[in-house]
Coordinates of C-alpha atoms in Angstrom, one line a residue:
Chain A
M1 CA 125.0 134.3 111.5
A2 CA 126.1 133.8 108.1
Q3 CA 129.7 134.6 107.0
R4 CA 129.5 136.9 104.1
H5 CA 132.1 135.9 101.7
I6 CA 133.6 138.3 99.2
I7 CA 131.5 137.9 95.8
I8 CA 133.3 138.4 92.4
V9 CA 131.6 138.3 89.2
V10 CA 133.2 137.4 86.3
I11 CA 132.1 138.3 83.0
G12 CA 133.1 137.7 79.3
S13 CA 131.9 136.2 76.2
S14 CA 130.2 132.3 75.9
T15 CA 132.8 131.4 73.3
C16 CA 136.3 132.7 73.3
P17 CA 139.9 131.6 72.1
Q18 CA 142.0 129.1 73.9
E19 CA 144.4 132.1 75.4
I20 CA 141.2 133.8 76.6
S21 CA 139.8 130.6 78.4
Q22 CA 143.5 130.3 80.1
I23 CA 143.3 133.5 81.4
A24 CA 139.6 133.2 82.8
Y25 CA 140.7 129.9 84.5
E26 CA 143.4 131.7 86.2
V27 CA 141.0 134.5 87.3
G28 CA 138.5 132.0 88.7
K29 CA 141.4 129.6 90.4
G30 CA 142.6 133.2 92.1
I31 CA 139.2 134.2 93.4
A32 CA 138.6 130.5 95.0
Q33 CA 142.0 130.5 96.5
K34 CA 141.3 133.8 98.0
G35 CA 138.1 132.5 99.7
G36 CA 135.8 134.4 97.2
I37 CA 132.7 133.1 95.7
L38 CA 132.4 133.2 92.1
I39 CA 129.3 134.1 90.4
C40 CA 128.9 134.4 86.5
G41 CA 126.7 134.1 83.9
G42 CA 126.8 130.2 83.9
L43 CA 127.2 129.4 80.3
G44 CA 130.4 128.5 78.4
G45 CA 133.7 130.4 77.3
V46 CA 134.7 132.8 79.7
M47 CA 132.1 131.8 82.1
E48 CA 133.1 128.2 82.0
A49 CA 136.8 128.6 82.1
A50 CA 136.4 130.7 85.4
S51 CA 134.2 128.3 86.9
Q52 CA 136.4 125.4 86.2
G53 CA 139.2 127.3 87.6
A54 CA 137.1 128.1 90.8
K55 CA 136.1 124.4 91.3
E56 CA 139.5 123.1 90.8
A57 CA 140.7 125.4 93.6
G58 CA 137.9 124.1 95.8
G59 CA 135.6 127.4 95.5
L60 CA 132.1 127.7 95.2
T61 CA 130.3 128.8 91.8
I62 CA 127.1 130.3 91.1
G63 CA 125.6 130.7 87.6
L64 CA 122.7 133.4 86.8
L65 CA 121.3 131.6 83.6
P66 CA 119.6 133.7 81.2
G67 CA 117.2 131.0 79.8
I68 CA 114.9 128.7 81.7
E69 CA 116.6 125.4 82.0
K70 CA 119.1 124.2 84.9
K71 CA 121.0 122.2 82.3
E72 CA 122.1 125.3 80.1
A73 CA 124.6 125.5 83.1
N74 CA 128.2 124.6 82.2
P75 CA 129.5 121.6 84.2
Y76 CA 131.6 123.7 87.0
I77 CA 128.3 125.4 88.3
D78 CA 127.6 124.4 91.6
I79 CA 124.2 126.4 92.0
P80 CA 122.4 127.5 88.8
I81 CA 119.9 130.3 89.2
V82 CA 117.5 130.1 86.5
T83 CA 116.3 133.6 85.9
G84 CA 114.6 133.1 82.5
L85 CA 115.1 136.8 82.1
S86 CA 117.4 136.7 79.1
I87 CA 120.0 139.6 78.9
A88 CA 118.0 141.4 81.5
R89 CA 119.9 139.0 83.8
N90 CA 123.1 140.9 83.2
A91 CA 121.7 143.7 85.7
I92 CA 121.3 141.3 88.7
L93 CA 124.6 139.8 87.9
V94 CA 126.1 143.2 88.1
R95 CA 124.1 144.2 91.3
S96 CA 125.1 140.9 93.2
S97 CA 128.7 141.6 92.9
D98 CA 131.4 143.1 95.4
A99 CA 133.7 143.7 92.3
I100 CA 133.6 142.5 88.7
I101 CA 136.3 141.1 86.7
A102 CA 135.9 141.3 83.0
V103 CA 137.9 139.1 80.8
S104 CA 137.6 140.0 77.0
G105 CA 134.1 140.1 76.0
G106 CA 131.7 141.5 73.4
Y107 CA 128.5 143.7 73.5
G108 CA 126.9 141.6 76.5
T109 CA 129.8 142.5 78.6
L110 CA 129.9 146.0 77.5
S111 CA 126.6 146.1 79.1
E112 CA 127.5 144.6 82.3
I113 CA 130.4 147.1 82.4
A114 CA 127.9 150.1 82.0
F115 CA 125.6 148.9 84.4
A116 CA 128.6 148.4 86.9
L117 CA 130.0 152.1 86.3
Q118 CA 126.3 153.1 86.8
L119 CA 125.9 151.4 90.1
Q120 CA 129.6 152.4 91.2
I121 CA 130.7 148.8 91.4
P122 CA 134.7 148.3 91.0
V123 CA 135.3 146.8 87.7
V124 CA 138.7 145.3 86.6
E125 CA 139.5 144.4 82.9
L126 CA 141.7 142.1 81.1
L127 CA 142.0 142.3 77.5
S128 CA 138.3 143.8 77.7
W129 CA 136.6 147.3 76.8
K130 CA 138.9 150.3 77.4
L131 CA 136.6 153.2 78.4
G132 CA 139.1 154.7 80.6
M133 CA 138.5 155.7 84.2
P134 CA 137.2 154.5 86.5
I135 CA 137.6 151.1 85.1
I136 CA 140.7 149.6 86.3
E137 CA 143.2 147.8 83.8
A138 CA 144.8 144.7 84.7
N139 CA 147.7 143.0 83.0
T140 CA 147.4 139.4 84.6
A141 CA 145.0 137.2 85.9
L142 CA 146.7 137.4 89.2
E143 CA 146.6 141.0 89.1
A144 CA 143.2 141.3 88.4
V145 CA 142.2 139.0 91.3
E146 CA 144.4 141.0 93.5
I147 CA 142.9 144.3 92.5
A148 CA 139.6 142.8 92.9
F149 CA 139.7 141.8 96.4
Chain B
M1 CA 94.2 143.6 62.5
A2 CA 96.4 146.1 64.1
Q3 CA 98.4 148.4 62.1
R4 CA 102.1 148.4 63.5
H5 CA 103.6 151.6 63.6
I6 CA 107.4 152.1 63.8
I7 CA 108.5 152.2 67.1
I8 CA 111.3 154.6 68.2
V9 CA 113.1 154.4 71.3
V10 CA 114.8 157.5 72.6
I11 CA 117.3 156.9 75.4
G12 CA 119.3 159.5 77.5
S13 CA 119.8 160.8 80.7
S14 CA 117.1 161.5 83.3
T15 CA 118.7 165.0 83.9
C16 CA 120.5 167.1 81.0
P17 CA 121.6 170.6 80.1
Q18 CA 119.0 172.8 78.3
E19 CA 120.5 172.5 74.7
I20 CA 120.5 168.6 75.0
S21 CA 116.8 168.9 76.2
Q22 CA 116.2 171.0 72.9
I23 CA 117.6 168.5 70.6
A24 CA 115.6 165.4 72.4
Y25 CA 112.5 167.8 72.0
E26 CA 113.0 168.0 68.3
V27 CA 113.8 164.3 68.1
G28 CA 110.4 163.4 69.9
K29 CA 108.7 165.9 67.7
G30 CA 110.2 164.4 64.5
I31 CA 109.2 160.9 65.3
A32 CA 105.6 162.0 66.0
Q33 CA 105.7 163.8 62.6
K34 CA 106.5 160.6 60.8
G35 CA 103.7 158.5 62.3
G36 CA 106.2 156.6 64.7
I37 CA 105.3 155.7 68.3
L38 CA 107.9 157.1 71.0
I39 CA 109.0 154.5 73.9
C40 CA 111.4 155.9 76.3
G41 CA 112.2 155.3 79.9
G42 CA 109.5 157.7 81.2
L43 CA 111.5 159.8 83.5
G44 CA 112.9 163.3 83.0
G45 CA 115.8 165.0 81.0
V46 CA 116.0 163.5 77.6
M47 CA 113.2 161.1 78.2
E48 CA 110.8 164.1 79.2
A49 CA 112.1 166.5 76.5
A50 CA 111.5 163.7 73.8
S51 CA 107.9 162.8 75.0
Q52 CA 106.9 166.5 75.1
G53 CA 108.2 166.8 71.3
A54 CA 106.1 163.9 70.5
K55 CA 103.1 164.7 72.4
E56 CA 103.2 168.5 70.9
A57 CA 103.1 167.0 67.4
G58 CA 100.1 164.7 68.2
G59 CA 102.1 161.3 68.6
L60 CA 101.6 158.6 71.1
T61 CA 104.1 158.1 74.1
I62 CA 105.0 154.9 76.2
G63 CA 107.1 155.0 79.2
L64 CA 108.8 152.1 80.6
L65 CA 109.6 153.0 84.1
P66 CA 112.2 151.6 86.2
G67 CA 110.3 152.1 89.4
I68 CA 107.1 150.5 90.9
E69 CA 104.7 153.7 90.7
K70 CA 102.6 155.3 87.7
K71 CA 103.3 158.6 89.0
E72 CA 107.0 158.5 88.5
A73 CA 106.3 159.1 84.9
N74 CA 106.9 162.3 83.2
P75 CA 103.7 164.3 82.4
Y76 CA 104.0 163.7 78.5
I77 CA 103.9 160.0 78.8
D78 CA 100.4 158.4 77.7
I79 CA 100.8 155.0 78.6
P80 CA 103.0 154.3 81.7
I81 CA 104.2 150.7 81.8
V82 CA 105.3 150.2 85.5
T83 CA 108.1 147.6 85.2
G84 CA 109.4 147.5 88.7
L85 CA 112.5 146.0 87.5
S86 CA 115.0 148.9 87.9
I87 CA 117.7 148.9 85.7
A88 CA 116.8 145.7 84.3
R89 CA 114.2 147.3 82.2
N90 CA 116.8 148.7 79.8
A91 CA 116.9 145.3 78.2
I92 CA 113.0 145.7 77.5
L93 CA 113.4 149.1 76.3
V94 CA 115.8 147.9 73.7
R95 CA 114.1 144.6 72.7
S96 CA 110.9 146.7 72.0
S97 CA 112.2 149.1 69.5
D98 CA 112.8 149.1 65.5
A99 CA 115.4 151.7 66.0
I100 CA 117.2 153.5 68.9
I101 CA 118.0 157.1 69.1
A102 CA 120.4 158.0 71.8
V103 CA 120.7 161.5 72.8
S104 CA 123.9 162.1 74.9
G105 CA 123.6 160.1 78.0
G106 CA 125.7 158.3 80.5
Y107 CA 126.2 154.8 81.7
G108 CA 122.6 153.9 81.6
T109 CA 122.7 154.8 78.0
L110 CA 125.8 153.0 77.4
S111 CA 124.1 149.8 78.8
E112 CA 121.3 150.2 76.4
I113 CA 123.5 150.9 73.5
A114 CA 125.5 147.8 74.4
F115 CA 122.0 145.6 74.3
A116 CA 121.1 147.2 70.9
L117 CA 124.5 146.3 69.4
Q118 CA 124.2 142.8 71.0
L119 CA 120.6 142.3 69.5
Q120 CA 121.5 144.0 66.2
I121 CA 119.0 146.6 66.7
P122 CA 120.1 150.2 64.6
V123 CA 121.3 152.6 66.7
V124 CA 121.7 156.4 65.8
E125 CA 123.4 158.6 68.3
L126 CA 123.8 162.5 68.6
L127 CA 126.2 163.7 71.2
S128 CA 126.4 160.3 72.6
W129 CA 128.6 157.3 73.2
K130 CA 131.2 156.8 70.2
L131 CA 131.9 153.2 69.9
G132 CA 132.4 153.3 66.1
M133 CA 130.3 151.0 63.7
P134 CA 127.6 149.8 63.8
I135 CA 126.3 152.9 65.5
I136 CA 125.3 155.6 63.1
E137 CA 126.2 159.2 64.2
A138 CA 123.6 162.0 63.3
N139 CA 124.4 165.6 63.3
T140 CA 121.0 167.0 64.0
A141 CA 117.7 166.0 65.4
L142 CA 116.1 165.6 62.2
E143 CA 119.0 163.7 60.7
A144 CA 118.6 161.2 63.3
V145 CA 115.0 161.0 63.0
E146 CA 115.5 160.4 59.1
I147 CA 118.2 157.8 59.7
A148 CA 115.9 155.8 62.5
F149 CA 113.1 155.7 59.9
Chain C
M1 CA 100.6 167.1 78.7
A2 CA 99.6 163.7 78.1
Q3 CA 95.8 162.5 78.9
R4 CA 95.9 159.3 80.8
H5 CA 93.3 156.8 79.8
I6 CA 92.1 154.3 82.0
I7 CA 94.5 151.0 81.7
I8 CA 92.8 147.6 81.8
V9 CA 94.6 144.6 81.8
V10 CA 92.9 141.4 80.5
I11 CA 94.4 138.0 81.7
G12 CA 93.6 134.7 80.6
S13 CA 95.0 131.2 79.0
S14 CA 96.6 131.6 75.8
T15 CA 94.5 128.5 74.5
C16 CA 90.6 128.6 75.3
P17 CA 87.3 127.1 74.4
Q18 CA 85.2 129.3 71.8
E19 CA 82.6 130.3 74.6
I20 CA 85.4 131.8 76.7
S21 CA 86.8 133.5 73.6
Q22 CA 83.5 134.9 72.8
I23 CA 83.5 136.3 76.6
A24 CA 86.9 137.8 76.1
Y25 CA 86.1 139.5 72.8
E26 CA 83.3 141.3 74.5
V27 CA 85.3 142.4 77.3
G28 CA 88.0 143.9 75.1
K29 CA 85.2 145.6 73.2
G30 CA 83.6 147.0 76.0
I31 CA 86.9 148.3 77.3
A32 CA 87.6 150.1 74.0
Q33 CA 84.1 151.3 73.9
K34 CA 84.4 153.1 77.3
G35 CA 87.7 154.7 76.1
G36 CA 90.0 152.5 77.9
I37 CA 93.4 150.9 76.7
L38 CA 93.5 147.2 76.8
I39 CA 97.0 145.6 78.0
C40 CA 97.3 142.0 77.9
G41 CA 100.2 139.5 77.5
G42 CA 100.0 139.6 73.9
L43 CA 99.8 135.8 72.9
G44 CA 96.8 133.8 71.8
G45 CA 93.5 132.5 73.3
V46 CA 91.7 135.1 75.8
M47 CA 94.6 137.5 75.0
E48 CA 93.8 137.5 71.2
A49 CA 90.2 137.4 71.6
A50 CA 90.1 140.6 73.9
S51 CA 92.6 142.4 71.8
Q52 CA 90.3 141.6 68.7
G53 CA 87.3 143.0 70.7
A54 CA 89.2 146.2 71.3
K55 CA 90.7 146.7 68.1
E56 CA 87.0 146.1 66.4
A57 CA 85.6 148.8 68.5
G58 CA 88.4 151.2 67.5
G59 CA 90.7 150.8 70.9
L60 CA 94.3 150.8 71.4
T61 CA 96.1 147.5 72.2
I62 CA 99.2 146.8 74.0
G63 CA 101.0 143.3 74.3
L64 CA 103.5 142.4 76.9
L65 CA 105.2 139.8 75.5
P66 CA 107.2 137.0 77.6
G67 CA 109.4 136.1 74.7
I68 CA 112.0 137.8 72.6
E69 CA 110.4 138.2 69.4
K70 CA 107.7 141.0 68.1
K71 CA 106.1 138.3 65.9
E72 CA 105.2 136.3 68.9
A73 CA 102.2 139.0 69.1
N74 CA 98.9 138.1 68.2
P75 CA 97.7 140.2 64.9
Y76 CA 95.6 142.5 67.2
I77 CA 98.1 144.1 69.2
D78 CA 99.1 147.6 68.2
I79 CA 102.3 147.9 70.3
P80 CA 104.3 144.9 71.3
I81 CA 106.3 145.5 74.4
V82 CA 109.0 142.6 74.3
T83 CA 110.0 141.7 77.6
G84 CA 112.0 138.7 77.1
L85 CA 111.4 137.9 80.9
S86 CA 109.2 134.7 80.2
I87 CA 106.8 134.2 83.2
A88 CA 108.5 137.1 85.1
R89 CA 106.4 139.6 82.8
N90 CA 103.3 138.9 84.8
A91 CA 104.4 141.1 87.4
I92 CA 104.7 143.9 85.0
L93 CA 101.5 143.2 83.5
V94 CA 99.7 143.5 86.9
R95 CA 101.6 146.7 88.0
S96 CA 100.8 148.5 84.9
S97 CA 97.1 148.3 85.2
D98 CA 94.5 150.3 87.1
A99 CA 92.3 147.5 87.0
I100 CA 92.3 143.8 85.9
I101 CA 89.8 141.6 84.6
A102 CA 90.4 137.9 84.6
V103 CA 88.6 135.7 81.9
S104 CA 88.8 131.9 83.0
G105 CA 92.6 130.9 83.1
G106 CA 95.0 128.6 84.6
Y107 CA 98.0 128.8 86.9
G108 CA 99.7 131.8 84.9
T109 CA 96.3 133.7 85.6
L110 CA 96.6 132.5 89.2
S111 CA 100.1 134.3 89.5
E112 CA 98.5 137.4 88.2
I113 CA 95.7 137.4 90.4
A114 CA 98.0 136.8 93.3
F115 CA 100.1 139.8 92.2
A116 CA 97.1 141.8 92.0
L117 CA 95.8 141.0 95.4
Q118 CA 99.3 141.7 96.9
L119 CA 99.5 145.2 95.2
Q120 CA 95.8 145.9 96.0
I121 CA 95.1 146.4 92.6
P122 CA 91.2 145.6 91.5
V123 CA 90.6 142.3 89.8
V124 CA 87.2 141.3 88.3
E125 CA 86.8 137.5 87.5
L126 CA 84.8 136.0 85.1
L127 CA 84.5 132.3 85.2
S128 CA 88.1 132.6 86.7
W129 CA 89.7 131.5 90.0
K130 CA 87.2 132.2 93.1
L131 CA 89.6 133.1 95.8
G132 CA 86.8 134.9 97.6
M133 CA 87.3 138.9 98.8
P134 CA 88.5 141.1 97.6
I135 CA 88.0 139.7 94.0
I136 CA 84.9 140.7 92.4
E137 CA 82.9 138.0 90.6
A138 CA 81.2 139.4 87.5
N139 CA 78.5 137.3 85.5
T140 CA 78.8 138.9 82.1
A141 CA 81.7 140.6 80.1
L142 CA 79.5 143.7 80.2
E143 CA 79.2 143.7 83.8
A144 CA 83.1 142.9 84.1
V145 CA 84.0 146.1 82.2
E146 CA 81.5 148.3 84.1
I147 CA 83.1 147.2 87.5
A148 CA 86.4 147.6 86.3
F149 CA 86.0 151.1 85.0
Chain D
M1 CA 133.0 119.0 87.8
A2 CA 130.3 120.9 90.3
Q3 CA 128.4 118.5 92.6
R4 CA 124.9 119.6 92.3
H5 CA 123.0 119.6 95.4
I6 CA 119.6 119.7 95.7
I7 CA 117.9 123.0 95.8
I8 CA 114.7 123.4 98.0
V9 CA 113.1 126.9 97.9
V10 CA 111.4 127.9 100.8
I11 CA 108.6 130.5 100.6
G12 CA 106.3 132.4 102.9
S13 CA 105.7 135.9 104.6
S14 CA 108.2 138.5 105.6
T15 CA 106.4 138.5 109.1
C16 CA 105.0 135.7 110.7
P17 CA 103.9 134.6 114.2
Q18 CA 106.3 132.7 116.7
E19 CA 104.8 129.3 115.8
I20 CA 104.9 129.6 112.1
S21 CA 108.8 130.9 112.6
Q22 CA 109.5 127.9 114.4
I23 CA 108.1 125.6 112.0
A24 CA 109.9 127.3 109.0
Y25 CA 113.0 127.2 111.4
E26 CA 112.9 123.4 111.3
V27 CA 112.0 123.2 107.8
G28 CA 115.3 125.1 107.0
K29 CA 117.2 123.1 109.7
G30 CA 115.8 119.7 108.0
I31 CA 116.9 120.9 104.5
A32 CA 120.6 121.4 105.9
Q33 CA 120.8 118.1 107.4
K34 CA 119.7 116.4 104.5
G35 CA 122.7 118.3 102.4
G36 CA 120.1 120.4 100.5
I37 CA 120.8 124.3 99.8
L38 CA 118.4 126.4 101.1
I39 CA 117.4 129.5 98.7
C40 CA 114.7 131.8 99.8
G41 CA 113.5 135.5 99.1
G42 CA 116.2 136.7 101.5
L43 CA 113.9 138.7 103.7
G44 CA 112.3 138.4 107.5
G45 CA 109.7 136.2 108.9
V46 CA 109.5 132.6 107.2
M47 CA 112.4 133.3 105.2
E48 CA 114.7 134.6 108.1
A49 CA 113.6 131.6 110.3
A50 CA 114.2 128.9 107.7
S51 CA 117.7 130.7 107.0
Q52 CA 118.6 130.6 110.5
G53 CA 117.3 126.9 110.9
A54 CA 119.5 125.9 107.8
K55 CA 122.8 127.8 108.9
E56 CA 122.5 126.5 112.6
A57 CA 122.7 122.9 110.8
G58 CA 125.8 123.8 108.9
G59 CA 123.9 124.6 105.5
L60 CA 124.3 126.8 102.7
T61 CA 121.7 129.6 102.2
I62 CA 120.9 132.0 99.2
G63 CA 118.7 134.8 99.4
L64 CA 117.1 136.3 96.1
L65 CA 116.5 139.8 97.4
P66 CA 113.7 142.0 95.5
G67 CA 115.4 145.0 96.3
I68 CA 118.7 146.8 95.3
E69 CA 120.7 146.6 98.5
K70 CA 122.7 143.7 100.1
K71 CA 121.8 144.7 103.5
E72 CA 118.2 144.0 102.8
A73 CA 119.4 140.3 103.5
N74 CA 118.6 138.6 106.9
P75 CA 121.6 137.8 108.9
Y76 CA 121.6 134.2 107.9
I77 CA 121.9 134.5 104.0
D78 CA 125.3 133.5 102.8
I79 CA 125.0 134.8 99.2
P80 CA 122.6 137.8 98.6
I81 CA 121.4 137.8 95.1
V82 CA 120.4 141.5 94.5
T83 CA 117.7 141.1 91.8
G84 CA 116.2 144.9 92.1
L85 CA 113.4 143.2 90.2
S86 CA 110.7 143.7 93.1
I87 CA 108.0 141.1 92.9
A88 CA 109.3 139.7 89.6
R89 CA 111.9 138.1 91.4
N90 CA 109.4 135.6 92.6
A91 CA 109.4 133.6 89.1
I92 CA 113.3 133.4 89.5
L93 CA 113.1 131.8 93.0
V94 CA 110.6 129.3 91.6
R95 CA 112.5 128.5 88.5
S96 CA 115.8 127.9 90.5
S97 CA 114.4 125.2 92.8
D98 CA 114.1 121.3 92.7
A99 CA 111.1 121.5 95.0
I100 CA 109.3 124.3 96.9
I101 CA 108.1 124.3 100.5
A102 CA 105.4 126.9 101.1
V103 CA 105.0 128.0 105.0
S104 CA 102.1 129.9 105.8
G105 CA 102.1 132.8 103.5
G106 CA 99.9 135.4 102.0
Y107 CA 99.4 136.7 98.4
G108 CA 103.1 136.8 97.6
T109 CA 103.3 133.1 98.3
L110 CA 100.5 132.5 96.3
S111 CA 102.0 134.0 93.3
E112 CA 105.0 131.7 94.0
I113 CA 102.8 128.6 94.4
A114 CA 100.9 129.5 91.1
F115 CA 104.3 129.5 89.1
A116 CA 105.6 126.5 90.5
L117 CA 102.2 124.8 89.5
Q118 CA 102.7 126.3 86.0
L119 CA 106.4 125.2 85.7
Q120 CA 105.6 121.7 87.1
I121 CA 107.9 122.1 89.9
P122 CA 106.6 120.1 93.1
V123 CA 105.3 121.9 96.0
V124 CA 104.9 120.9 99.4
E125 CA 102.7 123.1 101.8
L126 CA 102.5 123.9 105.7
L127 CA 99.7 125.8 106.9
S128 CA 99.6 127.4 103.5
W129 CA 97.2 127.9 100.6
K130 CA 95.0 124.9 100.0
L131 CA 94.5 124.7 96.1
G132 CA 94.2 120.8 96.1
M133 CA 96.3 118.6 94.0
P134 CA 99.2 118.5 92.8
I135 CA 99.9 120.4 95.9
I136 CA 101.1 118.1 98.5
E137 CA 99.7 119.0 102.2
A138 CA 102.8 118.1 105.1
N139 CA 101.6 118.1 108.5
T140 CA 105.2 118.8 110.1
A141 CA 108.0 120.5 109.1
L142 CA 109.9 116.9 108.8
E143 CA 107.6 115.5 106.9
A144 CA 107.5 118.3 104.5
V145 CA 111.2 118.2 104.1
E146 CA 111.0 114.4 103.6
I147 CA 108.6 114.8 100.9
A148 CA 110.4 117.7 99.2
F149 CA 113.5 115.4 98.9

């Protein structure tokens, strides 16, 4: 039998300033240190920083790519899932998670938070969309990971 | 050559109180009266009321169903598109529109508004999510239709 | 209430020789003459020829585009549905049909025939994949349309 | 940096006779023994047997589920990806592979083989659809794995 690890999905923009990137890195690292598997959209920015953090802590990373090519994946993705679905892949990302951590992020991230709320999947946010309850606001990467687990 | 009609997508919940239903009905009617084609998610509530409004004004209605059966469509849908994609169909709904009118609505509607903002498709809202610009707030069904066209 | 028209999906390659194009044109024309709605993948080749045939006979045409832009649609598509799903849109095309007519076609067409067989949707083929029953082989465009209806 | 393992996708029916199940088990085992990652549709039959084989040889298994619930996954899936796309998930399964091994299988399997041929992804088949080149026919599970790698 397979041993099901906790799956945490990290969402956020494909480009981001250095301080957001640093937070995402720590989120990814924390997920791996707690034995979780990181799934993200597989691209740059928050996704890449979180993947790097997870990899450097010895974790496993999966990227659900929107496009049609494996090479679209950032270099810290172990397993690229090539959806070819464009933004519709956001729905799969959300559905596949046990909990979601949103780090900053724009409208794409908002669509994912909305899906999570619709599907009643726990969302923790760090410097991201403030929609009120039931989204849980975290103040640090570590706190976000603690809450997600 | 085909004559491309303006396509307006109406979004909102699959269940709604009577006063929202009435507004959705008028939005649908207005779209058809202006020669637009109504696309919606094909289910009940706001979607059904808007479809009924469009049909009673002689318009054409298309429903992008989330499930796997044509019979899921409300009785005012001329052409059911059976996506079988569950909530991922929200992305297609948004992409296929020239403009979107949101009537009230919950988290599913929020995911669609987020996609529209990401894709830079105009959104008019009536008693729906207030995310500030660039969403345009309308006060009446007629005004929403005017702005959308 | 909406009046549900028979929906025939025409499948085949996005490029094709003139004689295949002529057959597809006649299939599209026949569908419209019988009051059916033509849905296809919205691109060139068999899809465009069938759409042209349907339009010139006064029919309505819907294109389920694989890409992310309306302008990808051939000029005979009335209503472009912009799926952004790449080849995964083939599943929606099949699910939305009352019957399918395959005109010639390659591997993409084969994937659609396979989905139709799986979903038990009737398939008529003209110079297309010969997989034996339950696919019905037609010898002329007219015959294919007759069988589909 | 992540170390990209070879990803082999195993396709086949969700129910199958014992002898097919045995072959699928050996295919999964062989993939894991060679250090590959097994991705499949995550359900029963061929998918479950292959997953069991991979797990018992210490491999990693990922299931791209068609439905909306994690619990749909067979007990040998480490990481369930919950697509909610119904049969449209077949396209993602194919796109995410480096090579595909088809073990027996019905029309769903045929749709996947067709997608693979369209995308020029190598397909090895064992007692499955005989469409001629470029599909490679294998006679044993071991041979199928050897060819796929």
